[in-house]
CSV table of C-alpha atoms and ligand atoms in Angstrom, one decimal:
chain,number,residue,atom,x,y,z
G,1,MET,CA,24.9,11.0,32.7
G,2,SER,CA,21.8,8.9,32.2
G,3,ALA,CA,22.0,5.1,32.1
G,4,LEU,CA,20.4,5.4,28.7
G,5,ASP,CA,23.1,7.5,27.2
G,6,LEU,CA,25.6,6.1,24.6
G,7,SER,CA,29.0,7.3,23.9
G,8,PRO,CA,29.7,8.1,20.2
G,9,GLU,CA,32.0,5.1,20.1
G,10,GLU,CA,29.3,2.8,21.4
G,11,PHE,CA,26.8,4.1,18.9
G,12,GLN,CA,29.2,3.6,16.0
G,13,ALA,CA,30.0,0.1,17.1
G,14,LEU,CA,26.4,-0.8,17.4
G,15,ALA,CA,25.5,0.9,14.1
G,16,ALA,CA,28.3,-1.0,12.5
G,17,ARG,CA,26.9,-4.4,13.7
G,18,ILE,CA,23.5,-3.5,12.4
G,19,THR,CA,24.6,-2.4,9.0
G,20,ASP,CA,26.9,-5.4,8.8
G,21,LEU,CA,23.8,-7.7,9.5
G,22,ALA,CA,21.7,-5.7,7.0
G,23,THR,CA,24.5,-6.0,4.3
G,24,ARG,CA,24.8,-9.8,4.9
G,25,PHE,CA,21.0,-10.2,4.7
G,26,LEU,CA,20.8,-8.1,1.4
G,27,THR,CA,23.6,-10.1,-0.1
G,28,ALA,CA,22.0,-13.5,0.8
G,29,LEU,CA,18.5,-12.3,-0.3
G,30,PRO,CA,18.4,-13.9,-3.9
G,31,THR,CA,19.3,-17.3,-2.3
G,32,LEU,CA,17.1,-17.3,0.7
G,33,PRO,CA,13.9,-19.3,0.8
G,34,THR,CA,10.9,-17.1,0.1
G,35,TYR,CA,9.4,-18.2,3.4
G,36,PRO,CA,11.3,-19.0,6.6
G,37,SER,CA,10.9,-22.5,8.0
G,38,VAL,CA,9.6,-21.5,11.4
G,39,SER,CA,6.6,-22.3,13.7
G,40,GLY,CA,4.6,-20.1,16.0
G,41,LEU,CA,6.1,-22.0,19.0
G,42,GLN,CA,9.6,-21.4,17.8
G,43,THR,CA,9.0,-17.7,17.4
G,44,ARG,CA,7.5,-17.6,20.9
G,45,GLU,CA,10.3,-19.4,22.5
G,46,CYS,CA,12.9,-17.3,20.7
G,47,PHE,CA,11.5,-13.9,21.4
G,48,GLY,CA,9.6,-14.7,24.6
G,49,GLY,CA,10.9,-14.4,28.2
G,50,PRO,CA,11.0,-11.8,30.9
G,51,LEU,CA,12.0,-8.3,30.4
G,52,PRO,CA,15.6,-8.1,31.7
G,53,GLU,CA,16.1,-5.9,34.7
G,54,ARG,CA,19.7,-5.2,33.9
G,55,GLY,CA,20.7,-4.3,30.3
G,56,LEU,CA,22.3,-7.0,28.1
G,57,LYS,CA,24.3,-4.3,26.3
G,58,GLY,CA,25.9,-5.6,23.1
G,59,ALA,CA,24.5,-9.1,23.6
G,60,ALA,CA,21.0,-7.7,23.1
G,61,LEU,CA,21.9,-7.5,19.5
G,62,GLU,CA,22.7,-11.1,19.2
G,63,THR,CA,19.1,-12.2,18.8
G,64,LEU,CA,18.8,-9.9,15.7
G,65,GLU,CA,20.3,-12.8,13.8
G,66,ASP,CA,17.1,-14.8,14.8
G,67,VAL,CA,14.9,-11.9,13.9
G,68,VAL,CA,16.4,-12.0,10.5
G,69,ALA,CA,16.2,-15.7,10.1
G,70,MET,CA,12.5,-15.8,11.2
G,71,SER,CA,11.4,-13.0,8.9
G,72,ARG,CA,9.8,-13.4,5.5
G,73,PRO,CA,12.5,-11.9,3.3
G,74,PRO,CA,11.7,-9.4,0.6
G,75,SER,CA,13.0,-11.9,-2.0
G,76,PRO,CA,13.1,-11.3,-5.8
G,77,ARG,CA,10.7,-14.2,-5.9
G,78,PHE,CA,8.1,-12.8,-3.5
G,79,PHE,CA,4.9,-12.1,-5.3
G,80,GLY,CA,2.3,-12.1,-2.6
G,81,TYR,CA,-0.3,-9.5,-1.6
G,82,VAL,CA,0.7,-6.0,-2.8
G,83,LEU,CA,4.0,-5.6,-1.0
G,84,GLY,CA,6.8,-3.4,-2.2
G,85,SER,CA,10.2,-4.7,-2.0
G,86,GLY,CA,11.8,-2.2,0.5
G,87,GLU,CA,14.4,-0.1,-1.3
G,88,PRO,CA,17.6,0.0,1.0
G,89,VAL,CA,18.6,3.7,0.4
G,90,ALA,CA,15.1,4.5,1.8
G,91,ALA,CA,15.8,2.2,4.8
G,92,LEU,CA,18.9,4.2,5.6
G,93,GLY,CA,16.7,7.3,5.4
G,94,ASP,CA,14.4,5.8,7.9
G,95,LEU,CA,17.3,5.1,10.3
G,96,LEU,CA,18.4,8.8,10.1
G,97,ALA,CA,14.7,9.9,10.5
G,98,SER,CA,14.6,8.0,13.8
G,99,ILE,CA,17.9,9.4,15.0
G,100,LEU,CA,16.6,12.9,14.2
G,101,ASN,CA,13.4,12.1,15.9
G,102,GLN,CA,11.5,14.9,14.3
G,103,ASN,CA,7.8,15.2,15.3
G,104,VAL,CA,6.4,16.3,11.9
G,105,THR,CA,3.5,18.3,13.4
G,106,ALA,CA,4.2,21.7,12.0
G,107,TRP,CA,7.1,23.7,10.5
G,108,ARG,CA,7.8,25.3,13.8
G,109,SER,CA,8.5,21.8,15.3
G,110,SER,CA,10.4,20.3,12.4
G,111,PRO,CA,11.4,22.9,9.7
G,112,ALA,CA,13.4,20.6,7.3
G,113,ALA,CA,11.0,17.6,7.8
G,114,VAL,CA,7.9,19.7,6.9
G,115,ALA,CA,9.6,21.3,3.9
G,116,ILE,CA,10.7,17.8,2.7
G,117,GLU,CA,7.3,16.3,3.1
G,118,ARG,CA,5.6,19.1,1.3
G,119,GLN,CA,8.0,18.7,-1.6
G,120,VAL,CA,7.5,14.9,-1.6
G,121,ILE,CA,3.8,15.5,-1.8
G,122,GLU,CA,4.2,17.9,-4.7
G,123,TRP,CA,6.3,15.3,-6.5
G,124,LEU,CA,3.8,12.4,-5.9
G,125,ALA,CA,0.9,14.7,-7.1
G,126,ALA,CA,2.7,15.7,-10.2
G,127,ALA,CA,3.8,12.0,-10.9
G,128,VAL,CA,0.2,10.9,-10.9
G,129,GLY,CA,-1.1,13.9,-13.0
G,130,CYS,CA,-2.6,15.7,-10.0
G,131,SER,CA,-0.3,18.7,-9.8
G,132,GLY,CA,-1.6,21.4,-7.4
G,133,PHE,CA,-3.1,18.8,-5.0
G,134,GLY,CA,-2.2,19.1,-1.3
G,135,GLY,CA,-1.7,16.2,0.9
G,136,SER,CA,0.2,14.4,3.6
G,137,LEU,CA,1.9,11.1,4.3
G,138,CYS,CA,0.5,8.6,6.7
G,139,GLY,CA,1.0,5.0,7.7
G,140,GLY,CA,-1.1,3.1,5.1
G,141,ALA,CA,-3.9,3.5,2.6
G,142,SER,CA,-6.3,2.3,5.2
G,143,ALA,CA,-5.7,5.5,7.2
G,144,ALA,CA,-5.6,7.6,4.0
G,145,ASN,CA,-9.0,6.1,3.0
G,146,LEU,CA,-10.4,6.9,6.4
G,147,MET,CA,-9.2,10.5,6.3
G,148,ALA,CA,-10.6,10.8,2.8
G,149,LEU,CA,-14.0,9.6,3.8
G,150,ALA,CA,-14.0,12.0,6.8
G,151,MET,CA,-13.2,14.9,4.4
G,152,ALA,CA,-16.0,13.7,2.0
G,153,ARG,CA,-18.6,13.4,4.8
G,154,ASP,CA,-17.7,16.9,6.3
G,155,SER,CA,-17.7,18.4,2.8
G,156,LYS,CA,-21.0,17.1,1.6
G,157,LEU,CA,-22.9,16.6,4.9
G,158,PRO,CA,-21.3,19.2,7.2
G,159,ALA,CA,-21.3,18.4,11.0
G,160,GLY,CA,-23.7,20.9,12.7
G,161,GLY,CA,-26.2,20.4,9.8
G,162,SER,CA,-28.9,17.7,10.0
G,163,HIS,CA,-27.6,14.2,10.3
G,164,ALA,CA,-31.2,12.8,9.9
G,165,ARG,CA,-30.6,11.7,6.4
G,166,PRO,CA,-27.9,9.0,6.4
G,167,ALA,CA,-24.8,9.6,4.2
G,168,ILE,CA,-24.5,7.1,1.4
G,169,ILE,CA,-21.1,5.9,0.1
G,170,TYR,CA,-20.8,4.0,-3.2
G,171,ALA,CA,-18.0,1.6,-4.2
G,172,SER,CA,-17.7,-1.5,-6.4
G,173,SER,CA,-18.2,-5.0,-5.0
G,174,GLU,CA,-14.3,-5.3,-5.4
G,175,VAL,CA,-13.5,-2.5,-3.0
G,176,HIS,CA,-10.7,-3.0,-0.5
G,177,MET,CA,-11.8,-4.0,3.0
G,178,SER,CA,-10.4,-0.6,4.3
G,179,ILE,CA,-13.4,1.2,3.0
G,180,PRO,CA,-16.1,-0.8,4.9
G,181,LYS,CA,-13.8,-0.4,7.9
G,182,ALA,CA,-13.7,3.4,7.4
G,183,VAL,CA,-17.4,3.7,6.9
G,184,ALA,CA,-17.9,1.8,10.1
G,185,LEU,CA,-15.3,3.8,12.0
G,186,LEU,CA,-16.8,7.1,11.0
G,187,GLY,CA,-20.1,6.0,12.5
G,188,LEU,CA,-21.9,6.1,9.1
G,189,GLY,CA,-23.4,2.7,9.6
G,190,ARG,CA,-22.3,-0.3,7.6
G,191,GLU,CA,-25.5,-0.2,5.5
G,192,SER,CA,-24.6,3.2,4.1
G,193,LEU,CA,-21.9,1.5,2.0
G,194,HIS,CA,-23.8,0.6,-1.2
G,195,LEU,CA,-21.8,-1.9,-3.3
G,196,VAL,CA,-22.1,-1.4,-7.1
G,197,PRO,CA,-21.7,-4.5,-9.3
G,198,CYS,CA,-18.8,-5.0,-11.7
G,199,ASP,CA,-18.5,-5.7,-15.3
G,200,ALA,CA,-16.8,-8.9,-16.6
G,201,SER,CA,-13.4,-7.3,-16.1
G,202,TRP,CA,-14.0,-6.5,-12.4
G,203,ARG,CA,-14.5,-2.7,-13.0
G,204,MET,CA,-17.3,-0.8,-11.5
G,205,ASP,CA,-20.4,-0.8,-13.7
G,206,VAL,CA,-21.0,2.9,-14.2
G,207,GLY,CA,-24.6,2.5,-15.4
G,208,ALA,CA,-25.4,0.6,-12.2
G,209,LEU,CA,-23.7,3.4,-10.2
G,210,GLU,CA,-25.9,6.1,-11.9
G,211,ALA,CA,-29.0,4.0,-11.3
G,212,ALA,CA,-28.2,3.4,-7.6
G,213,ILE,CA,-27.6,7.1,-6.9
G,214,ALA,CA,-30.8,8.1,-8.8
G,215,LYS,CA,-32.8,5.4,-6.8
G,216,ASP,CA,-31.3,6.6,-3.4
G,217,VAL,CA,-32.0,10.3,-4.2
G,218,ALA,CA,-35.6,9.5,-5.2
G,219,ALA,CA,-36.0,7.7,-1.8
G,220,GLY,CA,-34.7,10.8,0.1
G,221,GLY,CA,-31.1,9.5,0.7
G,222,LYS,CA,-28.0,11.6,0.6
G,223,PRO,CA,-25.2,10.3,-1.6
G,224,VAL,CA,-22.0,11.8,-0.3
G,225,ALA,CA,-19.0,9.9,-1.9
G,226,VAL,CA,-18.1,7.4,-4.6
G,227,ILE,CA,-15.0,5.4,-4.0
G,228,ALA,CA,-13.4,4.4,-7.4
G,229,THR,CA,-10.5,2.0,-7.2
G,230,ALA,CA,-7.4,2.4,-9.4
G,231,GLY,CA,-6.0,-1.1,-9.1
G,232,THR,CA,-8.2,-3.4,-7.1
G,233,VAL,CA,-6.5,-5.6,-4.6
G,234,ASN,CA,-7.7,-8.9,-6.3
G,235,THR,CA,-7.1,-8.4,-10.0
G,236,GLY,CA,-5.6,-4.9,-10.4
G,237,ALA,CA,-8.8,-3.7,-12.3
G,238,ILE,CA,-9.1,0.1,-12.7
G,239,ASP,CA,-12.6,1.5,-12.4
G,240,PRO,CA,-13.6,3.7,-15.3
G,241,LEU,CA,-12.4,6.9,-13.7
G,242,GLU,CA,-13.6,9.5,-16.1
G,243,PRO,CA,-17.2,8.3,-16.5
G,244,ILE,CA,-17.4,7.8,-12.7
G,245,ALA,CA,-16.1,11.4,-12.2
G,246,ALA,CA,-18.9,12.6,-14.6
G,247,VAL,CA,-21.5,10.9,-12.5
G,248,CYS,CA,-20.0,12.4,-9.3
G,249,ARG,CA,-20.1,15.9,-10.9
G,250,ARG,CA,-23.7,15.5,-12.0
G,251,HIS,CA,-24.8,14.5,-8.4
G,252,ASP,CA,-22.4,16.8,-6.4
G,253,VAL,CA,-20.8,13.8,-4.9
G,254,TRP,CA,-17.2,13.6,-3.6
G,255,LEU,CA,-14.9,11.3,-5.7
G,256,HIS,CA,-12.3,9.5,-3.7
G,257,ILE,CA,-10.0,7.3,-5.7
G,258,ASP,CA,-8.3,4.4,-3.9
G,259,GLY,CA,-5.1,4.2,-5.7
G,260,ALA,CA,-3.2,2.4,-3.0
G,261,TYR,CA,-2.0,-0.2,-5.3
G,262,GLY,CA,-2.3,1.2,-8.8
G,263,ALA,CA,-2.1,4.9,-8.8
G,264,LEU,CA,1.7,5.1,-9.1
G,265,ALA,CA,1.7,3.0,-12.2
G,266,ALA,CA,0.8,6.4,-13.7
G,267,LEU,CA,4.6,7.1,-13.6
G,268,ALA,CA,5.1,4.5,-16.3
G,269,ARG,CA,1.7,4.3,-18.0
G,270,PRO,CA,-0.3,7.6,-17.5
G,271,ASP,CA,-2.5,6.4,-20.3
G,272,ARG,CA,-3.9,3.6,-18.3
G,273,LEU,CA,-4.7,5.9,-15.3
G,274,ARG,CA,-6.3,8.9,-17.0
G,275,GLY,CA,-8.8,10.5,-14.8
G,276,LEU,CA,-6.9,10.4,-11.5
G,277,ALA,CA,-6.9,14.2,-11.7
G,278,HIS,CA,-10.8,14.3,-11.4
G,279,ALA,CA,-10.5,13.0,-7.8
G,280,ASP,CA,-11.4,15.2,-4.8
G,281,SER,CA,-9.0,12.9,-2.9
G,282,LEU,CA,-6.6,10.1,-3.9
G,283,SER,CA,-4.8,7.6,-1.7
G,284,LEU,CA,-1.7,5.9,-2.9
G,285,ASP,CA,0.9,3.7,-1.1
G,286,THR,CA,4.5,4.3,-1.8
G,287,HIS,CA,5.2,1.2,0.2
G,288,LYS,CA,3.6,-0.7,-2.6
G,289,TRP,CA,4.5,0.5,-6.1
G,290,LEU,CA,7.3,2.9,-5.2
G,291,TYR,CA,9.3,0.1,-3.5
G,292,GLN,CA,9.5,2.0,-0.1
G,293,PRO,CA,9.9,0.2,3.1
G,294,VAL,CA,6.6,0.0,5.1
G,295,ASP,CA,5.1,2.4,6.2
G,296,CYS,CA,4.6,5.3,3.7
G,297,SER,CA,1.2,6.1,2.2
G,298,ALA,CA,0.0,9.4,0.9
G,299,LEU,CA,-3.5,11.1,0.9
G,300,LEU,CA,-3.7,13.8,-1.8
G,301,TYR,CA,-6.6,16.2,-2.1
G,302,ARG,CA,-7.8,18.9,-4.3
G,303,SER,CA,-9.0,21.3,-1.6
G,304,THR,CA,-6.9,22.2,1.4
G,305,ALA,CA,-9.9,23.9,2.9
G,306,ALA,CA,-11.8,20.6,2.9
G,307,ALA,CA,-8.9,19.0,4.8
G,308,HIS,CA,-9.1,21.9,7.4
G,309,THR,CA,-12.9,21.5,7.6
G,310,ALA,CA,-12.4,17.9,8.6
G,311,PHE,CA,-9.3,18.0,10.8
G,312,SER,CA,-8.6,21.5,12.2
G,313,GLN,CA,-9.5,21.3,15.8
G,314,THR,CA,-6.4,22.9,17.1
G,315,GLY,CA,-6.0,23.2,20.9
G,316,GLU,CA,-4.6,26.4,22.2
G,317,TYR,CA,-1.2,24.6,23.2
G,318,ALA,CA,-0.6,23.7,19.5
G,319,ARG,CA,-1.8,26.9,17.9
G,320,THR,CA,0.7,28.2,15.3
G,321,PHE,CA,1.7,31.9,15.4
G,322,GLY,CA,2.8,34.1,12.5
G,323,SER,CA,1.5,34.6,9.1
G,324,ASP,CA,4.4,33.4,6.9
G,325,PRO,CA,2.6,30.7,4.8
G,326,LEU,CA,5.6,28.4,5.1
G,327,GLU,CA,6.4,28.9,8.7
G,328,ALA,CA,2.8,28.8,9.8
G,329,PHE,CA,2.1,25.6,8.1
G,330,ALA,CA,0.8,22.7,10.3
G,331,PHE,CA,0.1,19.2,9.1
G,332,PHE,CA,-2.2,18.6,12.1
G,333,GLU,CA,-4.7,21.1,10.6
G,334,GLU,CA,-4.9,18.7,7.5
G,335,SER,CA,-4.5,15.3,8.9
G,336,MET,CA,-6.0,13.1,11.7
G,337,GLU,CA,-2.5,12.6,13.1
G,338,LEU,CA,-0.7,15.0,15.4
G,339,SER,CA,2.6,13.2,16.3
G,340,ARG,CA,3.9,12.0,13.0
G,341,ARG,CA,7.2,10.4,12.1
G,342,PHE,CA,9.5,11.8,9.5
G,343,ARG,CA,8.3,9.4,6.7
G,344,ALA,CA,9.2,11.7,3.9
G,345,LEU,CA,13.0,11.4,4.5
G,346,LYS,CA,13.2,7.9,3.1
G,347,LEU,CA,11.1,8.7,0.1
G,348,TRP,CA,13.0,11.9,-0.6
G,349,LEU,CA,16.3,10.2,-0.3
G,350,SER,CA,15.4,7.2,-2.3
G,351,LEU,CA,13.8,9.3,-5.1
G,352,ARG,CA,16.7,11.7,-5.3
G,353,TYR,CA,19.4,8.9,-5.1
G,354,HIS,CA,17.9,6.8,-7.9
G,355,GLY,CA,16.0,9.5,-9.9
G,356,ALA,CA,12.5,9.2,-11.4
G,357,GLU,CA,13.7,7.3,-14.5
G,358,ALA,CA,14.9,4.4,-12.4
G,359,PHE,CA,11.5,4.0,-10.8
G,360,ARG,CA,9.6,4.4,-14.0
G,361,THR,CA,11.8,1.6,-15.5
G,362,ALA,CA,11.1,-0.6,-12.5
G,363,ILE,CA,7.3,-0.1,-12.8
G,364,HIS,CA,7.6,-0.9,-16.5
G,365,ALA,CA,9.4,-4.1,-15.7
G,366,ASP,CA,6.7,-5.1,-13.2
G,367,LEU,CA,4.1,-4.6,-15.9
G,368,GLN,CA,6.0,-6.6,-18.4
G,369,HIS,CA,6.6,-9.4,-15.8
G,370,ALA,CA,2.8,-9.6,-15.3
G,371,ALA,CA,2.3,-9.7,-19.0
G,372,ASP,CA,4.9,-12.4,-19.4
G,373,LEU,CA,3.4,-14.6,-16.7
G,374,ALA,CA,-0.1,-14.2,-18.2
G,375,ARG,CA,1.2,-15.3,-21.6
G,376,GLY,CA,3.0,-18.3,-20.1
G,377,ILE,CA,-0.2,-19.2,-18.3
G,378,GLY,CA,-2.1,-19.1,-21.6
G,379,ASP,CA,0.6,-21.4,-23.2
G,380,THR,CA,0.2,-24.0,-20.3
G,381,PRO,CA,-2.7,-26.3,-20.9
G,382,ASP,CA,-3.0,-27.3,-17.2
G,383,LEU,CA,-3.3,-23.6,-16.0
G,384,GLU,CA,-6.1,-21.1,-16.5
G,385,LEU,CA,-6.1,-17.3,-16.2
G,386,LEU,CA,-9.1,-16.2,-14.1
G,387,ALA,CA,-9.1,-12.4,-14.8
G,388,PRO,CA,-7.7,-9.9,-17.3
G,389,VAL,CA,-4.3,-8.4,-16.4
G,390,GLU,CA,-4.7,-4.7,-16.3
G,391,LEU,CA,-1.7,-3.9,-14.1
G,392,SER,CA,0.6,-6.3,-12.4
G,393,ALA,CA,-1.6,-8.7,-10.6
G,394,VAL,CA,-2.1,-12.1,-12.2
G,395,CYS,CA,-4.9,-14.4,-11.0
G,396,PHE,CA,-4.9,-17.9,-12.3
G,397,ARG,CA,-5.5,-21.6,-11.2
G,398,TYR,CA,-4.4,-25.1,-11.8
G,399,ARG,CA,-6.9,-26.9,-13.9
G,400,GLY,CA,-5.4,-30.1,-15.1
G,401,GLY,CA,-8.0,-32.8,-15.0
G,402,VAL,CA,-9.5,-31.7,-11.7
G,403,VAL,CA,-13.4,-31.7,-11.5
G,404,ASP,CA,-15.0,-28.4,-11.0
G,405,SER,CA,-16.2,-29.1,-7.5
G,406,ASP,CA,-12.6,-29.9,-6.3
G,407,LEU,CA,-10.9,-27.0,-8.0
G,408,ASN,CA,-11.0,-24.6,-5.0
G,409,ARG,CA,-9.7,-27.2,-2.5
G,410,VAL,CA,-7.0,-28.4,-4.9
G,411,ASN,CA,-5.7,-24.9,-5.7
G,412,ALA,CA,-5.7,-24.0,-1.9
G,413,ALA,CA,-3.5,-27.2,-1.3
G,414,ILE,CA,-1.3,-26.2,-4.2
G,415,LEU,CA,-0.7,-22.8,-2.7
G,416,LYS,CA,0.1,-24.2,0.7
G,417,ARG,CA,2.6,-26.6,-0.9
G,418,LEU,CA,4.1,-23.9,-3.1
G,419,ILE,CA,4.8,-21.7,-0.1
G,420,GLU,CA,6.3,-24.7,1.8
G,421,ARG,CA,8.6,-25.3,-1.1
G,422,GLY,CA,10.0,-21.8,-0.5
G,423,ARG,CA,11.1,-21.1,-4.1
G,424,VAL,CA,8.4,-18.6,-5.0
G,425,TYR,CA,5.8,-16.9,-2.9
G,426,LEU,CA,2.3,-16.4,-4.2
G,427,SER,CA,-0.9,-15.4,-2.3
G,428,ASN,CA,-4.5,-16.1,-3.2
G,429,ALA,CA,-7.7,-14.2,-4.2
G,430,SER,CA,-11.3,-15.1,-4.7
G,431,ILE,CA,-12.5,-14.4,-8.2
G,432,GLY,CA,-16.2,-14.7,-8.4
G,433,GLY,CA,-16.0,-17.5,-5.8
G,434,ARG,CA,-13.1,-19.3,-7.6
G,435,PHE,CA,-9.9,-19.8,-5.6
G,436,ALA,CA,-7.1,-18.1,-7.5
G,437,LEU,CA,-3.4,-18.3,-7.2
G,438,ARG,CA,-2.2,-14.7,-7.3
G,439,ALA,CA,1.1,-13.2,-8.4
G,440,CYS,CA,1.6,-9.4,-7.9
G,441,PHE,CA,4.6,-7.7,-9.2
G,442,VAL,CA,5.7,-4.6,-7.2
G,443,ASN,CA,9.2,-5.8,-6.8
G,444,HIS,CA,12.3,-4.0,-8.1
G,445,ARG,CA,14.4,-7.1,-7.4
G,446,THR,CA,12.6,-9.5,-9.7
G,447,SER,CA,14.3,-10.5,-12.9
G,448,ASP,CA,12.9,-12.4,-15.9
G,449,SER,CA,14.3,-15.7,-14.6
G,450,ASP,CA,12.4,-15.2,-11.3
G,451,VAL,CA,9.2,-14.8,-13.2
G,452,ALA,CA,10.0,-17.8,-15.3
G,453,ALA,CA,10.2,-19.9,-12.1
G,454,ILE,CA,6.6,-19.4,-11.3
G,455,ILE,CA,4.8,-21.8,-13.7
G,456,PRO,CA,7.3,-24.7,-13.1
G,457,GLU,CA,6.9,-24.3,-9.3
G,458,VAL,CA,3.1,-24.2,-9.6
G,459,LEU,CA,3.2,-27.4,-11.8
G,460,ALA,CA,5.8,-29.1,-9.4
G,461,ALA,CA,3.5,-28.2,-6.2
G,462,SER,CA,0.5,-29.5,-8.1
G,463,ARG,CA,2.2,-32.8,-8.8
G,464,GLU,CA,3.0,-33.2,-5.1
G,465,VAL,CA,-0.6,-32.6,-3.9
G,466,LEU,CA,-2.5,-34.5,-6.6
I,501,PLP,C1,-6.7,-1.1,-3.2
I,501,PLP,C2,-6.2,-1.1,-1.8
I,501,PLP,N1,-6.7,-0.2,-0.9
I,501,PLP,C3,-6.2,-0.1,0.3
I,501,PLP,C4,-5.3,-0.9,0.8
I,501,PLP,C5,-4.8,-0.8,2.2
I,501,PLP,O1,-3.5,-0.3,2.2
I,501,PLP,P1,-2.6,-0.4,3.5
I,501,PLP,O2,-2.3,-1.8,3.7
I,501,PLP,O3,-1.5,0.5,3.2
I,501,PLP,O4,-3.4,0.2,4.7
I,501,PLP,C6,-4.7,-1.9,-0.1
I,501,PLP,C7,-3.7,-2.9,0.4
I,501,PLP,O5,-3.4,-3.9,-0.2
I,501,PLP,C8,-5.2,-2.0,-1.4
I,501,PLP,O6,-4.7,-2.9,-2.2
């Protein structure tokens, strides 16, 4: 017997302690401060120290109370960044996924897991109006965007051909930082990302895109991909997807839609996201607007052949045998990952447990909460909305009697104070150089009264710093 082995009784006792801790945490969640009162030194002291030579056994679990206490809770009043709320049925699925320890490389290695992931991909594609798309799950939209750009490059500027003409990628000036990172990682050169200006609503200016492509083509450049964003990280703006798709078709350019934040809003408001189906590839994060625990993103694509072109480099040891289309299926032929965790289990369990209607209703509620907050800001003379609210991100600032040159500093101080007060959690954005307080609703736990707490908290924090 290995020293690492556990008896079934030991496992059950440990699992019961963990689920008891998790249950107490979930019960206390609505009353916990939105940010833990903790310093860097405290975290280092609490979790530092030498690796024990002899196991602590059950005592090792005692520090989990500190892990919980020093974590930022997924509170109903957490409105920072674009962070989903962590649906607990999915979390239980994650536990089982780790116990099963499937390596979701290919059907041969993990029959149930591959079938479930392929089913989940089919559901997600249908939910955003892209039925028939293939795809796979990955850690985050940063990885999905990287894979999408690799597919675009290999489709439109195939390796083995001439690389003398640099590939040009287009995105709006509001593009997420994962895109410049992907361009750099792919060795395309940072200068090959051409940023297109936005209109007054922070959406890509399609006329400027068309002009930029025409200019680059005339100069001998090779446009390869346009990245449209469906839900920008700052304001939730949705680029004009259908006109951008028409430009891409005219110039034979790959259309990738970064829907990390916004694409899943199509469950509730397909009218606002018309055009997703024109994408060659689409990234979306279920750990954002489908409330799944991190990490669970999806890359969907129209052409499986394009995924194979980019990612099929199969070594002999991993080659799949047989011709049955289900049993010969291998995710590693369509993804940059080989070893892959069973991410689909949480999503499959969570979606089947609650049903599509419950998720649609939660997304509707998030959209309504954003609209309610925007209206409240409009009704509050000391506050000012800084961008239109297209999805569920609301960017605003305290105005009061503050002189223009002090507004950024004052609002940064208000945000810091607001977070310290621990009653609501907002993050920030820069809107045309203006420091914005930013609330983003992708939280199934939030109620109307949680939303109603935001404005009084901002005003209370502003009184404390002014
Ligand atoms: C529009 C957009 N794209 C990409 C990303 C990156 O996603 P991830 O954090 O899952 O890598 C984000 C994250 O907020 C985003 O909002």
